[in-house]
PDB file of C-alpha atoms in Angstrom:
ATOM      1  CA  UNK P   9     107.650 151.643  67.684  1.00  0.00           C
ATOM      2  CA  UNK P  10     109.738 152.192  64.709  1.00  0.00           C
ATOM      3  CA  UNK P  11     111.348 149.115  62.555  1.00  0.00           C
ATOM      4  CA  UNK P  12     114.610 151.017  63.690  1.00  0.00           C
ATOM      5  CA  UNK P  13     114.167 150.561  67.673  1.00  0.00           C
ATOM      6  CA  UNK P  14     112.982 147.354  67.246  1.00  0.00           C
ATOM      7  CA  UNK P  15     116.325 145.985  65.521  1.00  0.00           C
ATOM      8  CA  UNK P  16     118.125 147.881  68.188  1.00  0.00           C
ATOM      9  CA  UNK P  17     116.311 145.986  70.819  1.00  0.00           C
ATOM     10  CA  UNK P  18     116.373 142.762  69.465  1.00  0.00           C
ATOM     11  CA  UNK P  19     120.246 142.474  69.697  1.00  0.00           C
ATOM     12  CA  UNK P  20     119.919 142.650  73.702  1.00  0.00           C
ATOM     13  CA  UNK P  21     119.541 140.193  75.973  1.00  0.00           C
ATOM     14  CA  UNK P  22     118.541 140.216  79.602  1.00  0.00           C
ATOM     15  CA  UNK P  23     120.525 138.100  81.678  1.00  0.00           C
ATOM     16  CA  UNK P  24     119.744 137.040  85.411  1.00  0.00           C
ATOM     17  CA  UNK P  25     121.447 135.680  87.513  1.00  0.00           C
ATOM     18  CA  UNK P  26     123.036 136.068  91.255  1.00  0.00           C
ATOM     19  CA  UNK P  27     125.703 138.451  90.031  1.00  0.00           C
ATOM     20  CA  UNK P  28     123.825 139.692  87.131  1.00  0.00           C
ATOM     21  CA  UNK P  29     120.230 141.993  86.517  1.00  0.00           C
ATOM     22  CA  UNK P  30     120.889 144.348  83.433  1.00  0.00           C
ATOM     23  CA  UNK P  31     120.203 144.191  79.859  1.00  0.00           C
ATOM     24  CA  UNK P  32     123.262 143.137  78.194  1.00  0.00           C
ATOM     25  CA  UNK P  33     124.575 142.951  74.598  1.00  0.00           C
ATOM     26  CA  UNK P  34     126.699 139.400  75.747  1.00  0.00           C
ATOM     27  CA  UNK P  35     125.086 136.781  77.941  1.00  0.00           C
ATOM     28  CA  UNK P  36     128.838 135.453  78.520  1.00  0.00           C
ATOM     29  CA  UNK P  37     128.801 138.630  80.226  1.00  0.00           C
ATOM     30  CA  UNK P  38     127.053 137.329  83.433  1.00  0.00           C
ATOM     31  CA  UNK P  39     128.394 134.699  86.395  1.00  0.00           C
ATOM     32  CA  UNK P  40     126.143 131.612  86.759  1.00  0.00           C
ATOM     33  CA  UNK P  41     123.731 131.441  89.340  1.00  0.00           C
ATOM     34  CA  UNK P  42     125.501 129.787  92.716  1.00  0.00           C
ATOM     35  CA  UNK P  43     123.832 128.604  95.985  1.00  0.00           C
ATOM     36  CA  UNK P  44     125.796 128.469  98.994  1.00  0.00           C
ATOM     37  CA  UNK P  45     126.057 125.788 100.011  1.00  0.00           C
ATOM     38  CA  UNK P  46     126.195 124.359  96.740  1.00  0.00           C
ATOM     39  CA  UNK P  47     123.526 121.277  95.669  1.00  0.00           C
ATOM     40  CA  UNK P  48     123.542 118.412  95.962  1.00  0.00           C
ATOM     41  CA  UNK P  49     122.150 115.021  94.784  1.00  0.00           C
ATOM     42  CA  UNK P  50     122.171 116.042  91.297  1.00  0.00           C
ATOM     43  CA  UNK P  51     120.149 119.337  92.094  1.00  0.00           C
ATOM     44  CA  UNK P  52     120.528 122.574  90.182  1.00  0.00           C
ATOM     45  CA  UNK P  53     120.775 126.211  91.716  1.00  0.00           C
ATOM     46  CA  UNK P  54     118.351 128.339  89.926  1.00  0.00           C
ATOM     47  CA  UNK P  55     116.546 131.897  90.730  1.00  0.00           C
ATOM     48  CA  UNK P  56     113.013 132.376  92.666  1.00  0.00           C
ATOM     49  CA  UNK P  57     112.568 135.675  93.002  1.00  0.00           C
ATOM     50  CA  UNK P  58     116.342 136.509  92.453  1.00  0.00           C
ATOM     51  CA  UNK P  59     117.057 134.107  95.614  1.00  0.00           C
ATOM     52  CA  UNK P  60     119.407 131.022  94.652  1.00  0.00           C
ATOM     53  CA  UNK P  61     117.892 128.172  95.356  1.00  0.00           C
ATOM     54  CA  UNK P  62     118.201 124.449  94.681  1.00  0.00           C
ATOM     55  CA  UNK P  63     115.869 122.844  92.212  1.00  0.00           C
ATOM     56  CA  UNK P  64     115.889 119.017  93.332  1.00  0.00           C
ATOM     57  CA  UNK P  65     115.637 115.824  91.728  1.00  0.00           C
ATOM     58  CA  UNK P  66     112.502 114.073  92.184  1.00  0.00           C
ATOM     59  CA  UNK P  67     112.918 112.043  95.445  1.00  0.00           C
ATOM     60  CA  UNK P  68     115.408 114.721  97.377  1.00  0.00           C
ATOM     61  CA  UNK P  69     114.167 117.726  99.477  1.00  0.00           C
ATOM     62  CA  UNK P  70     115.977 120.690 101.850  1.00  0.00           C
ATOM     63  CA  UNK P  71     117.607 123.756 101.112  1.00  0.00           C
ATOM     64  CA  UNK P  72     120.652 121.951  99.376  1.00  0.00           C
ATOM     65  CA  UNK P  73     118.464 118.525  98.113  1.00  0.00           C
ATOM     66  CA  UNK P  74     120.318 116.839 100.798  1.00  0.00           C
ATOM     67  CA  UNK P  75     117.445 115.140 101.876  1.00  0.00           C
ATOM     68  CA  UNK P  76     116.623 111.265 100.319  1.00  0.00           C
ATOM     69  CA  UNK P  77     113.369 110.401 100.609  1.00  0.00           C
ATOM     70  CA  UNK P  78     113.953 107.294  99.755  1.00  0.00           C
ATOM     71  CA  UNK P  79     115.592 107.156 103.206  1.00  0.00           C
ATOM     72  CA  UNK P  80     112.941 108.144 105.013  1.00  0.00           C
ATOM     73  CA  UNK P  81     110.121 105.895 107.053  1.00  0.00           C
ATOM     74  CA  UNK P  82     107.218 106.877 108.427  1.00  0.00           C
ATOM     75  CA  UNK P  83     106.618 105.356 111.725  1.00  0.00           C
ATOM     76  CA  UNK P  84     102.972 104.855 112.763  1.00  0.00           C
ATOM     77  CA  UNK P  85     102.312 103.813 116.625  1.00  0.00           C
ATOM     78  CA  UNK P  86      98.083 103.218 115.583  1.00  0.00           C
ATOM     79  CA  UNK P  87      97.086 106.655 116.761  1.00  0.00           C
ATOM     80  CA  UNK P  88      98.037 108.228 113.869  1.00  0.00           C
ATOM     81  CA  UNK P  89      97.240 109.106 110.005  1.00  0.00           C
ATOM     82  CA  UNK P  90      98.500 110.216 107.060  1.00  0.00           C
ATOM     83  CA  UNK P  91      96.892 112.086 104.153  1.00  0.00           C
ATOM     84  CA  UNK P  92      98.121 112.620 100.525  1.00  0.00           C
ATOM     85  CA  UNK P  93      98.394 116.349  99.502  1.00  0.00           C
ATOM     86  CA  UNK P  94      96.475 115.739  95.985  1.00  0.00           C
ATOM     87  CA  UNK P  95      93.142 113.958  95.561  1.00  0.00           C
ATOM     88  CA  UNK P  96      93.129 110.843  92.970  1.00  0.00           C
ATOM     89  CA  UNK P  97      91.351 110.777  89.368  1.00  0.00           C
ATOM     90  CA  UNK P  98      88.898 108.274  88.720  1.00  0.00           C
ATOM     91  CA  UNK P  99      90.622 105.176  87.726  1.00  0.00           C
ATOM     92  CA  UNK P 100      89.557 103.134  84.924  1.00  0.00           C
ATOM     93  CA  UNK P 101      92.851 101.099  83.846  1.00  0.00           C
ATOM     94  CA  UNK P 102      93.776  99.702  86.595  1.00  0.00           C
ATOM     95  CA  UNK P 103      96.665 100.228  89.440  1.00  0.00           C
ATOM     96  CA  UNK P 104      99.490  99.106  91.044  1.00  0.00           C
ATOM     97  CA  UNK P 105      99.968  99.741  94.514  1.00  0.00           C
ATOM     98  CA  UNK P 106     103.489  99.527  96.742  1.00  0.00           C
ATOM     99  CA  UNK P 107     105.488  99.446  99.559  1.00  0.00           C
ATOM    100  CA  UNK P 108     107.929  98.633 102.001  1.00  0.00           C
ATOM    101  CA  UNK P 109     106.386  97.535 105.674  1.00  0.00           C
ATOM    102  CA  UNK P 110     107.631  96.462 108.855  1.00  0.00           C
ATOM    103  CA  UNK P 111     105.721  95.874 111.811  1.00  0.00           C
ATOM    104  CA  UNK P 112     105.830  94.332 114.779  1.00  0.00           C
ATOM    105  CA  UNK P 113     102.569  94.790 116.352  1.00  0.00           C
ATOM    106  CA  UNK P 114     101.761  92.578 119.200  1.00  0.00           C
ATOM    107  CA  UNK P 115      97.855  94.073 119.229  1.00  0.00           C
ATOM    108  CA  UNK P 116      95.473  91.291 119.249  1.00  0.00           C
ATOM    109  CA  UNK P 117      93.813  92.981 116.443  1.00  0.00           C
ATOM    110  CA  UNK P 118      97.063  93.673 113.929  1.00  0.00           C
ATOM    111  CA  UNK P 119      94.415  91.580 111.147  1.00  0.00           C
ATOM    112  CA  UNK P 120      92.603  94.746 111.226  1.00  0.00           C
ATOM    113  CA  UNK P 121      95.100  97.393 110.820  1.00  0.00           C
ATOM    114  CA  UNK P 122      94.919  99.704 107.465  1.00  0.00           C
ATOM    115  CA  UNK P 123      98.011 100.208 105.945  1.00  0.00           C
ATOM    116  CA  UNK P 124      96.455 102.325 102.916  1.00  0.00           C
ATOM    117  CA  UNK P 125      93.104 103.751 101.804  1.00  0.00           C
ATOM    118  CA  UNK P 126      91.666 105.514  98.548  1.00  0.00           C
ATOM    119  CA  UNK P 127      88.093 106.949  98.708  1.00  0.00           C
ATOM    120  CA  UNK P 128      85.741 109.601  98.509  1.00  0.00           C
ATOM    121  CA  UNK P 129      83.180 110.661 100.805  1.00  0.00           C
ATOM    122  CA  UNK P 130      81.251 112.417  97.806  1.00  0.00           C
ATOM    123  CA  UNK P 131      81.779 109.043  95.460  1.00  0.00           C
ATOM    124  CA  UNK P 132      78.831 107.460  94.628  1.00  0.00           C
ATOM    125  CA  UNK P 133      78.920 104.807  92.121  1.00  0.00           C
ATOM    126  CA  UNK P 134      76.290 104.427  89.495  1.00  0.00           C
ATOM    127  CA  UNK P 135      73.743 101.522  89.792  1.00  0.00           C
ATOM    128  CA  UNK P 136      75.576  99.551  86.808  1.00  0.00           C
ATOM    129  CA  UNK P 137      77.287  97.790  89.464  1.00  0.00           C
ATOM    130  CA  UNK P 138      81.119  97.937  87.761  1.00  0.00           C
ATOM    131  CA  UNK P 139      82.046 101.275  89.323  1.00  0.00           C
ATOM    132  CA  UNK P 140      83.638 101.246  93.093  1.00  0.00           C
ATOM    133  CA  UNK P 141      83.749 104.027  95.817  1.00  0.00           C
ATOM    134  CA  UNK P 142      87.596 102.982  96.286  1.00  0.00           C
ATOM    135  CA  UNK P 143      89.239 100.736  98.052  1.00  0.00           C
ATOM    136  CA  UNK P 144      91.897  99.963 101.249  1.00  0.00           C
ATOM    137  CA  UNK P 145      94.600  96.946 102.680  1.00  0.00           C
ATOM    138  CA  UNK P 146      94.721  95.939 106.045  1.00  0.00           C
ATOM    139  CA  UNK P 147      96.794  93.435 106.948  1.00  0.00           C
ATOM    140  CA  UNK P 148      94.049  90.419 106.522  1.00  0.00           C
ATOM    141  CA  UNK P 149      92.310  91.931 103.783  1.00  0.00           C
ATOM    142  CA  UNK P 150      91.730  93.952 100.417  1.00  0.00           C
ATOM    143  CA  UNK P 151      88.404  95.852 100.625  1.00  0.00           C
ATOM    144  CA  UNK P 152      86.647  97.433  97.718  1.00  0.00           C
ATOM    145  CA  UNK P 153      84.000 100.302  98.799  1.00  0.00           C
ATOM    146  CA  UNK P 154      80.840  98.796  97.402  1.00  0.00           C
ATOM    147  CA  UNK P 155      78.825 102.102  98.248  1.00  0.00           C
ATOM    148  CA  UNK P 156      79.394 104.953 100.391  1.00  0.00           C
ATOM    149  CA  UNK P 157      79.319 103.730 103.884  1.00  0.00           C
ATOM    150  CA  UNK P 158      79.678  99.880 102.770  1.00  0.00           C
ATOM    151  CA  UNK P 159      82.961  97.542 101.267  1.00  0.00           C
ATOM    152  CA  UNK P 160      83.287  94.194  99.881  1.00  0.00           C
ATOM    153  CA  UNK P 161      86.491  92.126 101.207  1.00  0.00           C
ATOM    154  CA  UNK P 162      88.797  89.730  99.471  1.00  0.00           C
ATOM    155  CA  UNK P 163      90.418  88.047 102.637  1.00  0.00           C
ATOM    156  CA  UNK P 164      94.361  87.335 102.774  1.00  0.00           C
ATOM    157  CA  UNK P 165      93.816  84.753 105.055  1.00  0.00           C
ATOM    158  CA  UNK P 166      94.763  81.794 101.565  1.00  0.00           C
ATOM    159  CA  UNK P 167      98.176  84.176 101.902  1.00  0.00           C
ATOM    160  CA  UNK P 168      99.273  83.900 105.594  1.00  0.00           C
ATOM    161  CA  UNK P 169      98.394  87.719 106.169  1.00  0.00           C
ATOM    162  CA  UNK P 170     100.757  90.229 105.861  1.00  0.00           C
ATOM    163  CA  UNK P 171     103.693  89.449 107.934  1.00  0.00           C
ATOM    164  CA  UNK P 172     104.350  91.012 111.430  1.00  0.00           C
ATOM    165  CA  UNK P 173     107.944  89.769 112.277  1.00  0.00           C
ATOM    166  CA  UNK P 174     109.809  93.114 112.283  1.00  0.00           C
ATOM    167  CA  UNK P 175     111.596  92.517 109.081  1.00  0.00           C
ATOM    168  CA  UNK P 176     110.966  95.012 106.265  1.00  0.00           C
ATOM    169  CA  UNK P 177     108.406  93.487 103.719  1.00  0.00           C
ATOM    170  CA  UNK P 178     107.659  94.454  99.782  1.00  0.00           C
ATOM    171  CA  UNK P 179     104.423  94.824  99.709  1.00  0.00           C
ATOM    172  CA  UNK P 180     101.941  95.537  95.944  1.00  0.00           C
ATOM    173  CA  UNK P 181      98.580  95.017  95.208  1.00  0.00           C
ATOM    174  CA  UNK P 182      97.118  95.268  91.623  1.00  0.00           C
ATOM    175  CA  UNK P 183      93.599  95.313  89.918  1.00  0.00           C
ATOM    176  CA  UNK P 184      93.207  94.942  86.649  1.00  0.00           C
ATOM    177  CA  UNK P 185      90.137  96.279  85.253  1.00  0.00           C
ATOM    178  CA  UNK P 186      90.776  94.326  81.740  1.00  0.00           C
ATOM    179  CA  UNK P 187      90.210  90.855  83.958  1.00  0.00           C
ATOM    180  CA  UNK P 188      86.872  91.627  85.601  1.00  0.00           C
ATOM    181  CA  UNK P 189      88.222  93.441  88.424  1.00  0.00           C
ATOM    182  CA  UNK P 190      91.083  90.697  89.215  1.00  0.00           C
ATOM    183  CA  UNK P 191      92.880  91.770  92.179  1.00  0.00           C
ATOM    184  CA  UNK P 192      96.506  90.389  93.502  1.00  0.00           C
ATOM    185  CA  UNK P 193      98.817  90.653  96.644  1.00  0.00           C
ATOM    186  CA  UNK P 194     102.512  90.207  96.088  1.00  0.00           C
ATOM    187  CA  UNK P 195     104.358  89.814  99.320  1.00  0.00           C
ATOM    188  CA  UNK P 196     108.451  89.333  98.719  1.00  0.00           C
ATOM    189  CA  UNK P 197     107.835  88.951  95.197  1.00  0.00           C
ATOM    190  CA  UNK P 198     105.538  85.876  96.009  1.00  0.00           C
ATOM    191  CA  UNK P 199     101.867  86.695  94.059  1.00  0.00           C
ATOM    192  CA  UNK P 200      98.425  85.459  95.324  1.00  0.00           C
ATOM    193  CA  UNK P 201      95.273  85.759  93.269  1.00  0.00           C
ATOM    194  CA  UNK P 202      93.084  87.032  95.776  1.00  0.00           C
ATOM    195  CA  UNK P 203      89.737  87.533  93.854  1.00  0.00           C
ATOM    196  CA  UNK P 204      88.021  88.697  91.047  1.00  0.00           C
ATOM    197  CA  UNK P 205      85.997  92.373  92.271  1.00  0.00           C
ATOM    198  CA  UNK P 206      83.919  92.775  88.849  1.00  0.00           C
ATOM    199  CA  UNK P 207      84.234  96.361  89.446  1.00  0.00           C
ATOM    200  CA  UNK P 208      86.157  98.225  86.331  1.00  0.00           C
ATOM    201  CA  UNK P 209      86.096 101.654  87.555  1.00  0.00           C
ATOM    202  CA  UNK P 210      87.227 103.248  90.996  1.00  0.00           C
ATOM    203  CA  UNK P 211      85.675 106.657  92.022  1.00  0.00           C
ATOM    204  CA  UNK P 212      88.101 109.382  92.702  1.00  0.00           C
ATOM    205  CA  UNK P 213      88.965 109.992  96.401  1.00  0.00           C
ATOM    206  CA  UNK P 214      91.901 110.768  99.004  1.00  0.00           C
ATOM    207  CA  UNK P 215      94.946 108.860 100.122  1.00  0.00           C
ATOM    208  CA  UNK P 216      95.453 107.870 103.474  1.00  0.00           C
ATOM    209  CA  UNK P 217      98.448 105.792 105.184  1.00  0.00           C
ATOM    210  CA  UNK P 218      97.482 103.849 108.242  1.00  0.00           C
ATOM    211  CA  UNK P 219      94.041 105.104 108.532  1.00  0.00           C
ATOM    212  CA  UNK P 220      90.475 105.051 106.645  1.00  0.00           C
ATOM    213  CA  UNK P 221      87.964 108.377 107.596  1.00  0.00           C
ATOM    214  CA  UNK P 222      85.155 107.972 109.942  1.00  0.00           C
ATOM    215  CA  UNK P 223      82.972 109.419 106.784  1.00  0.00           C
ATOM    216  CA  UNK P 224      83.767 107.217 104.335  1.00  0.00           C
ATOM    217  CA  UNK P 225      82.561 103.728 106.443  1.00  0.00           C
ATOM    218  CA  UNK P 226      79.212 104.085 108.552  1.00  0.00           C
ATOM    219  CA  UNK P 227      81.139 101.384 110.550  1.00  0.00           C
ATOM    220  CA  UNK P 228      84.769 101.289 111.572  1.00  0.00           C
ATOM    221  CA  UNK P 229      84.407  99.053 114.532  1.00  0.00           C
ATOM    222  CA  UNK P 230      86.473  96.984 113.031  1.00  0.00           C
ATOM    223  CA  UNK P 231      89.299  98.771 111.243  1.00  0.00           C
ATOM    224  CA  UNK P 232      92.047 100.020 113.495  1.00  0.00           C
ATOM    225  CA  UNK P 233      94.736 102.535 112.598  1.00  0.00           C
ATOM    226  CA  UNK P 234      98.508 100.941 111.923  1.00  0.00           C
ATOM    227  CA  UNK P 235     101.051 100.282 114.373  1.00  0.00           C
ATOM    228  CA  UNK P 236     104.552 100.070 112.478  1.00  0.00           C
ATOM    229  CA  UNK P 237     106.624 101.494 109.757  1.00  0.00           C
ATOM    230  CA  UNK P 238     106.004 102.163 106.328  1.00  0.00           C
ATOM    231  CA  UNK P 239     108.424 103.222 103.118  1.00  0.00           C
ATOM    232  CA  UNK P 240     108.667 103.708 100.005  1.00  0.00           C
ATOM    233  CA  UNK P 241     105.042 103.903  99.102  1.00  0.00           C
ATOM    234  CA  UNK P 242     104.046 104.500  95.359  1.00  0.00           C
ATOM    235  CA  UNK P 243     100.654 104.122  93.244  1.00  0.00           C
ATOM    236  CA  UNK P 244     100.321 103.818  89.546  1.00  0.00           C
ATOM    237  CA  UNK P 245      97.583 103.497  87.399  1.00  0.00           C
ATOM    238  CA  UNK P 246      98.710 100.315  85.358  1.00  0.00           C
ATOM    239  CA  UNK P 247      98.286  96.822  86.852  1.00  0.00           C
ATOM    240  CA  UNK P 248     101.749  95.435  86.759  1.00  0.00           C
ATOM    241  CA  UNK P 249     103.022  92.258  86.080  1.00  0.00           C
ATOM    242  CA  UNK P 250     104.888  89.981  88.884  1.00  0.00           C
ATOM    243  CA  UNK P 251     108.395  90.732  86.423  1.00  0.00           C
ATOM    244  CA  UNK P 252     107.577  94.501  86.045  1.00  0.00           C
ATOM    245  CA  UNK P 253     106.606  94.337  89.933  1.00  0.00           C
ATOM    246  CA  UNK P 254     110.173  92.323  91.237  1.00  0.00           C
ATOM    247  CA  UNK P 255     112.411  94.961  89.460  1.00  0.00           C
ATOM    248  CA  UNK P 256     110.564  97.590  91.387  1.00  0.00           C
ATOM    249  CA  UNK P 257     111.620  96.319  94.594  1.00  0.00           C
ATOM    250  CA  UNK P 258     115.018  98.169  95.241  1.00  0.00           C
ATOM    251  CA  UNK P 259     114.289 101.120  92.489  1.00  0.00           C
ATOM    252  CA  UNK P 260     113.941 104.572  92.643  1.00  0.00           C
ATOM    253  CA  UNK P 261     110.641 104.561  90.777  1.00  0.00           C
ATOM    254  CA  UNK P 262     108.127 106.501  92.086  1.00  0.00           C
ATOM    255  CA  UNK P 263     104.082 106.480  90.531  1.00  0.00           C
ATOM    256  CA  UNK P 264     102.692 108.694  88.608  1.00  0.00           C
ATOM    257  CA  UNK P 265      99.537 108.669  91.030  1.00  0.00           C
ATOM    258  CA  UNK P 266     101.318 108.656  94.319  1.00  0.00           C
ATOM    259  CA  UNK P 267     104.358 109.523  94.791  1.00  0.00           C
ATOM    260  CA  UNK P 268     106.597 108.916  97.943  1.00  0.00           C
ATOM    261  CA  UNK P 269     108.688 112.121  97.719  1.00  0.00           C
ATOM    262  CA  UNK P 270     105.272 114.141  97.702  1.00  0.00           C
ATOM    263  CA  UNK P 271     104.360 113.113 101.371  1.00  0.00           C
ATOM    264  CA  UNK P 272     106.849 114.862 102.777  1.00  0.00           C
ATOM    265  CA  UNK P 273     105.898 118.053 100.982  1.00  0.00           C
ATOM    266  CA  UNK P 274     104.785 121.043 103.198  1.00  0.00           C
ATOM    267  CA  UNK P 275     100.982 120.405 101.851  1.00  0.00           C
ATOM    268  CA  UNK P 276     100.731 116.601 103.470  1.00  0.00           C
ATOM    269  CA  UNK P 277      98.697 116.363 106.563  1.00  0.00           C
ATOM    270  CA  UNK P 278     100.785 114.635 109.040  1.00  0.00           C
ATOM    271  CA  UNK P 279      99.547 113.834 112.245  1.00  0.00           C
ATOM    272  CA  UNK P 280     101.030 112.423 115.346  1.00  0.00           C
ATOM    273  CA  UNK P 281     103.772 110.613 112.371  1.00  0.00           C
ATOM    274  CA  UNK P 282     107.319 110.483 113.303  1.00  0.00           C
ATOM    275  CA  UNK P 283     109.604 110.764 110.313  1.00  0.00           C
ATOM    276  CA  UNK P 284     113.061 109.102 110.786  1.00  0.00           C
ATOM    277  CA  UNK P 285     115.774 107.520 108.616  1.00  0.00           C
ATOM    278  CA  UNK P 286     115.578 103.868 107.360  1.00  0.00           C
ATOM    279  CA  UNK P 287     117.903 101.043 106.881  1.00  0.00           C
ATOM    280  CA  UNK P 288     118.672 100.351 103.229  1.00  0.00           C
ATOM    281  CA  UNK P 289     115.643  97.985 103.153  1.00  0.00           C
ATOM    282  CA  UNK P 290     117.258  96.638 100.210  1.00  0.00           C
ATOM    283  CA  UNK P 291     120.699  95.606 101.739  1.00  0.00           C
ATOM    284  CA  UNK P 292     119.786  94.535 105.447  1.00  0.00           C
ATOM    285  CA  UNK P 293     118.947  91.496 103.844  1.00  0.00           C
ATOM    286  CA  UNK P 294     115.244  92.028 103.438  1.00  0.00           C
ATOM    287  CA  UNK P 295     113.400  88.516 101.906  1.00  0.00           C
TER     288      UNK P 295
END
């Protein structure tokens, strides 16, 4: 190509849009991309494959990001599970788990119902003894996975349990590596020190909500799938402080290892979960 054609060229543009595929000399030339209906939620109508579509926020979903995720419970009736469309990284500075729960379970074994789990079948910690094959809450205890097939637990019991009253509850857990494995349950912004795990690195592995897999425990006898609801769930990997943890209570934050919005992405495995609108936990005069 001459120098010639190349100057030529380089004074067009090409402009796309809804109303617009050509190569132009003005890109005031061509009408902004519009979706009908238009966006919402802050959302912004761009082009996929010269279709208008909305581009969403983080934490809205549907054709016009009309969708709040944030609104949105998952209700779990202890035949059902859960699981997170993207495996976790191996953590080695520690985490912050949490969420909004409400249950009302009148099952004689509620103690033993698993609100969240994070393991790997294929995670085998090395014989040093600080690394863990994850970890999961039920509503008596925090469980580390010592090795595949066997756990560790930190019981609640010092706490009261996890409370079963109906109410919506904020719910974290933390470990922090830094402080030989220290782990701590915040319940309504109240923090108990549950126990120190002296593990300082967690195997990567899968997210489940109300559920642990059969091949991660050789024994499950005694864990039980969750009856209730759950909202607003979100992982990091920092371990928070009770200040940093408070303010997170009625935020829109979501982690930057789990986030809520992604679960109700067309890659989560959701089975037997109903998905239904929630009451502002925040203003219905939750503790």
């Amino acid at each position: 190509m001459s120098h010639g054609h190349f100057l030529v060229l380089a004074l067009y543009v090409v402009c796309i849009s809804a109303n617009c595929d050509a190569i132009i000399n003005n890109m005031d030339d061509c009408d902004p991309v519009v979706c009908t209906p238009p966006c919402e939620n802050g959302g912004v109508c761009v082009l996929d494959a010269n279709i208008p579509q909305c581009a969403c926020l983080e934490g809205f979903t549907g054709l016009q990001c009309e969708s709040d995720t944030f609104a949105l419970k998952m209700v779990f009736n202890g035949t059902n599970k859960v699981k997170y469309p993207a495996r976790l990284p191996t953590l080695d500075s520690g985490f912050t788990l949490c969420l909004w729960m409400a249950s009302s379970s009148d099952s004689p074994f509620y103690l033993a119902e698993v609100l969240f789990s994070y393991s790997g079948a294929d995670s085998v910690p090395s014989a040093s003894g600080e690394e863990a094959a994850g970890f999961f809450l039920n509503a008596q205890s925090v469980y580390y996975i010592k090795t595949h097939g066997f756990t560790s637990q930190y019981s609640l019991h010092t706490y009261g349990y996890l409370p079963r009253n109906g109410d919506w509850h904020h719910v974290c857990l933390s470990w922090n590596p830094s402080q030989n494995g220290a782990i701590w349950i915040y319940v309504d912004g109240n923090e108990q020190f549950v126990g120190d795990s002296n593990k300082h690195v967690i195997l990567g592995g899968d997210v489940y909500l109300g559920y642990v897999p059969g091949d991660v425990l050789f024994s499950t006898g005694s864990i039980l799938q969750y009856d209730g609801a759950i909202t607003r769930l979100n992982l990091w990997d920092t371990a928070m402080s009770s200040g940093d943890i408070n303010n997170l209570r009625c935020g829109r934050n979501e982690g930057n290892l789990v986030k809520w919005s992604a679960f109700f992405g067309e890659e989560t495995n959701l089975q037997n979960v109903r998905i239904e609108d929630e009451e502002d936990v925040c203003s219905e005069g939750a503790p």
